Short mmCIF file of C-alpha atoms in Angstrom, two decimals:
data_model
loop_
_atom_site.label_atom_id
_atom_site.label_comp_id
_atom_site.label_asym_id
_atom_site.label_seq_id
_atom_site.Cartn_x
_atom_site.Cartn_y
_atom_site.Cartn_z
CA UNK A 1 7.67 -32.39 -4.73
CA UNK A 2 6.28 -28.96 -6.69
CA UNK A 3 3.31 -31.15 -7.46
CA UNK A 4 2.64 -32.75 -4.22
CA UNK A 5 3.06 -29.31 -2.21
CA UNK A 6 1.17 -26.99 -4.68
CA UNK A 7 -2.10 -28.39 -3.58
CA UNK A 8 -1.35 -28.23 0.23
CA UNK A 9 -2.79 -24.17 0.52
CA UNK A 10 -5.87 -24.78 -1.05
CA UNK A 11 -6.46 -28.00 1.27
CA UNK A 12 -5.51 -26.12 4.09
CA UNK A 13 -7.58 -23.17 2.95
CA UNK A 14 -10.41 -25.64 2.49
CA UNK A 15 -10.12 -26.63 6.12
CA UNK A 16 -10.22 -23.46 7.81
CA UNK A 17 -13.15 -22.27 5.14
CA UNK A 18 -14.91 -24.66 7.04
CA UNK A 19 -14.03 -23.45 10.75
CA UNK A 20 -17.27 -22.32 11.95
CA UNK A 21 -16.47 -20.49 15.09
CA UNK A 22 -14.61 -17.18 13.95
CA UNK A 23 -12.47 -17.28 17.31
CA UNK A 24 -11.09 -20.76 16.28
CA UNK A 25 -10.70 -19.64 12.86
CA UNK A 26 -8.70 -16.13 13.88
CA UNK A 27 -6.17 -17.90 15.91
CA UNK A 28 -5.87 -21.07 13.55
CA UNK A 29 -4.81 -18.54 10.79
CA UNK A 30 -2.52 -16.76 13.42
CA UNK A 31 -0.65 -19.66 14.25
CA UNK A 32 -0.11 -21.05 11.15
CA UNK A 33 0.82 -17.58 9.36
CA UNK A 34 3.34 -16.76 12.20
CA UNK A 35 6.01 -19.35 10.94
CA UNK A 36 6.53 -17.14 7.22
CA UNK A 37 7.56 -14.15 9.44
CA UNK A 38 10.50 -16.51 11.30
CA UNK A 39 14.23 -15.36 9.47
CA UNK A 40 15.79 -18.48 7.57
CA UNK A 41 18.68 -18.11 10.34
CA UNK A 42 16.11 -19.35 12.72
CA UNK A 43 14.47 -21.82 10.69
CA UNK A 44 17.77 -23.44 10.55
CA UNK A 45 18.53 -22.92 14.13
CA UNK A 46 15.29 -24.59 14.52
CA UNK A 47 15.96 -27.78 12.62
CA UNK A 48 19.17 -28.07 14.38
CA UNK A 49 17.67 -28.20 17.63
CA UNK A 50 15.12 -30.82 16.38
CA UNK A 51 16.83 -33.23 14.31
CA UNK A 52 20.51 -33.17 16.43
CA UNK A 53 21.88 -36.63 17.21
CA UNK A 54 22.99 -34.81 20.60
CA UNK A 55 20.09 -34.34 22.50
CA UNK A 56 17.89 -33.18 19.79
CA UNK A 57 13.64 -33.74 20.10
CA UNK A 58 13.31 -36.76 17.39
CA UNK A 59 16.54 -38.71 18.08
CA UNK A 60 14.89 -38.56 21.91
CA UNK A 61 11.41 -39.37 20.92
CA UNK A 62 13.28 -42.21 18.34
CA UNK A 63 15.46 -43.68 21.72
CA UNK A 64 12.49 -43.51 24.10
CA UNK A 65 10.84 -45.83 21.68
CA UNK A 66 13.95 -47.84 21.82
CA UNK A 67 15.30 -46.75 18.16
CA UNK A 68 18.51 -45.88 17.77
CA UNK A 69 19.32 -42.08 16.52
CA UNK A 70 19.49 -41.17 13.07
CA UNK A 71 21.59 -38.27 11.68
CA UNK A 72 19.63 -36.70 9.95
CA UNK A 73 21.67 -33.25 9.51
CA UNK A 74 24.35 -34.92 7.27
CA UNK A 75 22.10 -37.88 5.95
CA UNK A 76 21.91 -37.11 1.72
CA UNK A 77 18.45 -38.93 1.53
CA UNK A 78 17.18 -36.89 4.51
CA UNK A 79 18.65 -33.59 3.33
CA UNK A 80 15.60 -33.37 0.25
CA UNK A 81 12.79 -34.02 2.73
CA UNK A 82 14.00 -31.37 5.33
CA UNK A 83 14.46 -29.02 2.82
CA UNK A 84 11.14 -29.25 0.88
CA UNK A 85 8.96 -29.53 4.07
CA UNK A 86 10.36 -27.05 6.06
CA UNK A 87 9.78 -24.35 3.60
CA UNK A 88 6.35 -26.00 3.11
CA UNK A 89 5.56 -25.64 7.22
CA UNK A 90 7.24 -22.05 6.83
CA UNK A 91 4.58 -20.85 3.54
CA UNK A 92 1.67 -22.92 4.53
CA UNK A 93 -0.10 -20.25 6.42
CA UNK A 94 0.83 -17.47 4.19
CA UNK A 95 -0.05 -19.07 0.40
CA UNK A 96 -3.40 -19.85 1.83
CA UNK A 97 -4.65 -16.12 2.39
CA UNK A 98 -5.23 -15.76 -0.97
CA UNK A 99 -7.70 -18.80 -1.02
CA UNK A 100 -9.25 -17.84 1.67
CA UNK A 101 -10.27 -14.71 0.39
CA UNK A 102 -11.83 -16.55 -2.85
CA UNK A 103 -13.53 -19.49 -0.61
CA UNK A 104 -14.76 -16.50 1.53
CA UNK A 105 -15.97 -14.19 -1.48
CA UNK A 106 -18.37 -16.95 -2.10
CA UNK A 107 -22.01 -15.75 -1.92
CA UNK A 108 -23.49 -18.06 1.49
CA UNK A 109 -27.03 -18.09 -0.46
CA UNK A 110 -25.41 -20.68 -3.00
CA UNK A 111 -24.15 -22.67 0.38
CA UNK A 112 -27.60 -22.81 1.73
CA UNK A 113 -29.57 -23.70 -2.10
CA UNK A 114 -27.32 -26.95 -1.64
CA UNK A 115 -28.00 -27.90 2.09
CA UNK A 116 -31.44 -27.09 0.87
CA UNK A 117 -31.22 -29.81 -2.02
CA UNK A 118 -28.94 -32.39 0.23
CA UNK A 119 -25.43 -31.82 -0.67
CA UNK A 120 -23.24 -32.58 1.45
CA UNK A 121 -19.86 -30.98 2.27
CA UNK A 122 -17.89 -32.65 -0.61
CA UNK A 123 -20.73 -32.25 -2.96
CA UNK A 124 -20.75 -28.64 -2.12
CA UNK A 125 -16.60 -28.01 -2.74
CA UNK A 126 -16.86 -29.95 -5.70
CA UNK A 127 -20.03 -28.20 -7.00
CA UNK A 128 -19.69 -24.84 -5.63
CA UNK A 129 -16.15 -24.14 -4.07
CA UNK A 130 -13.90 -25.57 -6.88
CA UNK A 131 -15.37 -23.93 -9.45
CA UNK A 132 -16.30 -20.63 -8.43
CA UNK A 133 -12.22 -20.58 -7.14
CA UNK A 134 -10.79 -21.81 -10.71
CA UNK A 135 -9.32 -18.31 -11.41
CA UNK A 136 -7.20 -17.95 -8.47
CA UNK A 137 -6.34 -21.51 -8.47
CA UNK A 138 -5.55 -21.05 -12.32
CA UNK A 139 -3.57 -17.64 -11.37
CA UNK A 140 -1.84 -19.34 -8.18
CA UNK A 141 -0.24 -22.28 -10.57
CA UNK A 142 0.73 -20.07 -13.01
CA UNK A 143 3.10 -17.86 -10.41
CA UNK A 144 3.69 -21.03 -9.15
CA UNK A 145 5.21 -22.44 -12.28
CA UNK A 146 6.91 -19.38 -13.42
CA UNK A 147 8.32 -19.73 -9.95
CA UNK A 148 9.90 -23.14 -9.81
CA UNK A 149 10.91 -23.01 -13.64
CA UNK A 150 12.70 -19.73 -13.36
CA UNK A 151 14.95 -21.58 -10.56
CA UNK A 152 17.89 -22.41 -10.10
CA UNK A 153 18.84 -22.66 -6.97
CA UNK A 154 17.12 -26.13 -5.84
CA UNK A 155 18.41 -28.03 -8.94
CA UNK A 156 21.70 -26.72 -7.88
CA UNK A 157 21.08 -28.23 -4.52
CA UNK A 158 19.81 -31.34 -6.15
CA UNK A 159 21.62 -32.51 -8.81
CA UNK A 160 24.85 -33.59 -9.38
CA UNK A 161 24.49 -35.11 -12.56
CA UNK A 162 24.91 -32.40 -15.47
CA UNK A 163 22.77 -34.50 -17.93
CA UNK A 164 20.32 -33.69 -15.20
CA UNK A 165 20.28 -30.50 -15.21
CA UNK A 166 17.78 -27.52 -16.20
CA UNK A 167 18.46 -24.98 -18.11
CA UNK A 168 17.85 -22.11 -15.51
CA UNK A 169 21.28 -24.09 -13.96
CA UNK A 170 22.56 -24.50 -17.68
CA UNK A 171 22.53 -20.56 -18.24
CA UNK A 172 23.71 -19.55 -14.41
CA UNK A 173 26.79 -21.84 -14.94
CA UNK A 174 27.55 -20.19 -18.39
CA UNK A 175 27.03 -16.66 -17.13
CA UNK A 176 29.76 -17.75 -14.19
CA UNK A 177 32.06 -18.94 -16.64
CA UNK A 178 31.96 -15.76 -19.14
CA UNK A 179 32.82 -13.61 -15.85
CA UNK A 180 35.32 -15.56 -14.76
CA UNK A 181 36.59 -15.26 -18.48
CA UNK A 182 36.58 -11.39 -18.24
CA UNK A 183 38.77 -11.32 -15.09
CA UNK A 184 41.32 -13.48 -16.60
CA UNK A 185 41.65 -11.86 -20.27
CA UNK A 186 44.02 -9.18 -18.23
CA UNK A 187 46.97 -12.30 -17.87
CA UNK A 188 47.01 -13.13 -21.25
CA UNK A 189 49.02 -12.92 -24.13
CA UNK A 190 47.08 -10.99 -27.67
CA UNK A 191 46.70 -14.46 -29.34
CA UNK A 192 45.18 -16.20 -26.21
CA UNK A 193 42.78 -12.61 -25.73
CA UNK A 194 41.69 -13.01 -29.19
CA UNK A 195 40.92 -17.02 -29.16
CA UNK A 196 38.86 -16.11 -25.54
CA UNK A 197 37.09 -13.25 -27.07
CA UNK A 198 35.69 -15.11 -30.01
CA UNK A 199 34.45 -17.63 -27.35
CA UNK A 200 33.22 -15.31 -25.52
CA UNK A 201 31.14 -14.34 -28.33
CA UNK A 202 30.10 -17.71 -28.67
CA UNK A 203 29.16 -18.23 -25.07
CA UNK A 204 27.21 -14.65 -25.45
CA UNK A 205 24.96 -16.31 -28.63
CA UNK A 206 24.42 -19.40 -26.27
CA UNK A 207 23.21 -17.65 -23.45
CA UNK A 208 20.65 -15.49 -25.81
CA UNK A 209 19.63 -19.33 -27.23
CA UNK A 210 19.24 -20.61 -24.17
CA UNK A 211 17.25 -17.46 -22.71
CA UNK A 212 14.84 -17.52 -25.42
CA UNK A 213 14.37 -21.12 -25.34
CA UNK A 214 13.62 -21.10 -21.53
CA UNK A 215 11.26 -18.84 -22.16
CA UNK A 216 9.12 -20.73 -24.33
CA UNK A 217 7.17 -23.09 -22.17
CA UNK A 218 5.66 -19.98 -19.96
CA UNK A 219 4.73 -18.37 -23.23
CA UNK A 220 2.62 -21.31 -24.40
CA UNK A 221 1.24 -21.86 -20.73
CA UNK A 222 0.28 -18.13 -20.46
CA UNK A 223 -2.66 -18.47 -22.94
CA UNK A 224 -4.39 -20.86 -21.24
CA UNK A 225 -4.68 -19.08 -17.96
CA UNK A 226 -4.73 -15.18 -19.18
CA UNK A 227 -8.49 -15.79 -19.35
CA UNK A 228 -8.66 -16.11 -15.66
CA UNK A 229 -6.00 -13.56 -14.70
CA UNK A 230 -7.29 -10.54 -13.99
CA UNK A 231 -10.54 -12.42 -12.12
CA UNK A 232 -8.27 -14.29 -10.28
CA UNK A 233 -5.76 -11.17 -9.29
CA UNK A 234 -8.41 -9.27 -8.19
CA UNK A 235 -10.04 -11.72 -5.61
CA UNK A 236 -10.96 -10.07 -2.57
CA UNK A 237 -9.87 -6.30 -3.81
CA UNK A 238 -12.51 -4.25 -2.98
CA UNK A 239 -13.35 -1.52 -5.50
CA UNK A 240 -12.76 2.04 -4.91
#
């Protein structure tokens, strides 16, 4: 899903880049940031309201077609797709300002040299947009990636198997069990503190191991990208 939905804001971006009334454009971003301002609380109250067997907008539009309705709020294989999309129609809008601001930063001259010499509109995003919008896209991926391997929380949604698991879920469960550790060493006797405390200890050298080992994969990524960072950071600052 991370690599199917990373792509989505500079599509989208793309698409209103290429708006060419700035009325249309104005209210197309308006309406599609809006939905990043909405409280989860809503968001869910929203997908309730849409995806209820009782009277809800799909089930009705699945029955006037003569389906029959689908529960979809308690449905496992349904549960993934809801989740992932949702956010994705929530931080649409949003994730594409800052690719507008590089597709915008664009000088227009290079635009018209390529009309000039018969590009078309693909030839010109491949030839002109794409590159000249590497070091945000470059930047972009690498937040992104820090972003979904520093996570937890959706491979505890996710997965149930443990031999499935990341470590981000790996080192939350072992911090959980070393506090609940601490709150029991007050019931103990002195020989069942001192076999927990040694454990403890060895739980503490895991979580270091498994800290520094996490870490790893964003330090060899880093190098690759730092070239582009502070281009890409800076797109559409203006300079004081």
């Amino acid at each position: 899903y991370g690599l199917a939905t990373f792509p989505l804001p500079i599509i989208f971006a793309l698409i209103i880049n290429e708006i060419k009334s700035k009325q249309v454009k104005k209210l197309v971003q308006t309406i599609t940031y809006a939905p990043h301002f909405i409280s989860v609380v809503v968001l869910v109250s929203m997908i309730n309201l849409f995806f209820t067997t009782q009277n809800g907008f799909v089930n009705n539009v699945i029955e006037f077609f003569g389906g029959e309705p689908y529960d979809f709020l308690t449905s496992s294989s349904a549960f993934s797709h809801m989740y992932v999309w949702s956010d994705v129609w929530q931080s649409l809008g949003w994730n594409c300002i800052i690719y507008v601001a590089a597709l915008s930063s664009v000088d227009p001259a290079l635009h018209e040299a390529a009309e000039i010499d018969g590009c078309n509109e693909f030839r010109q995003f491949l030839s002109i947009a794409l590159p000249l919008s590497k070091p945000i896209i470059a930047v972009i991926a690498l937040y992104y990636a820090f972003g979904k391997w520093n996570s937890y929380y959706t491979a505890l949604l996710y997965l149930k198997k443990q031999q499935y698991w990341s470590l981000q879920l790996v080192l939350r469960n072992i911090l959980i069990a070393n506090e609940t550790a601490i709150s029991e060493l007050a019931n103990m006797n002195s020989a069942e503190q001192d076999y927990l405390i040694k454990k403890m200890y060895m739980v503490r050298a895991m979580k270091y191991a498994v800290i520094l080992v996490a870490s790893i994969p964003m330090l060899i990524l880093y190098p690759f990208v730092s070239k582009y960072f502070t281009q890409g950071v800076m797109v559409g600052s203006v300079k004081g």
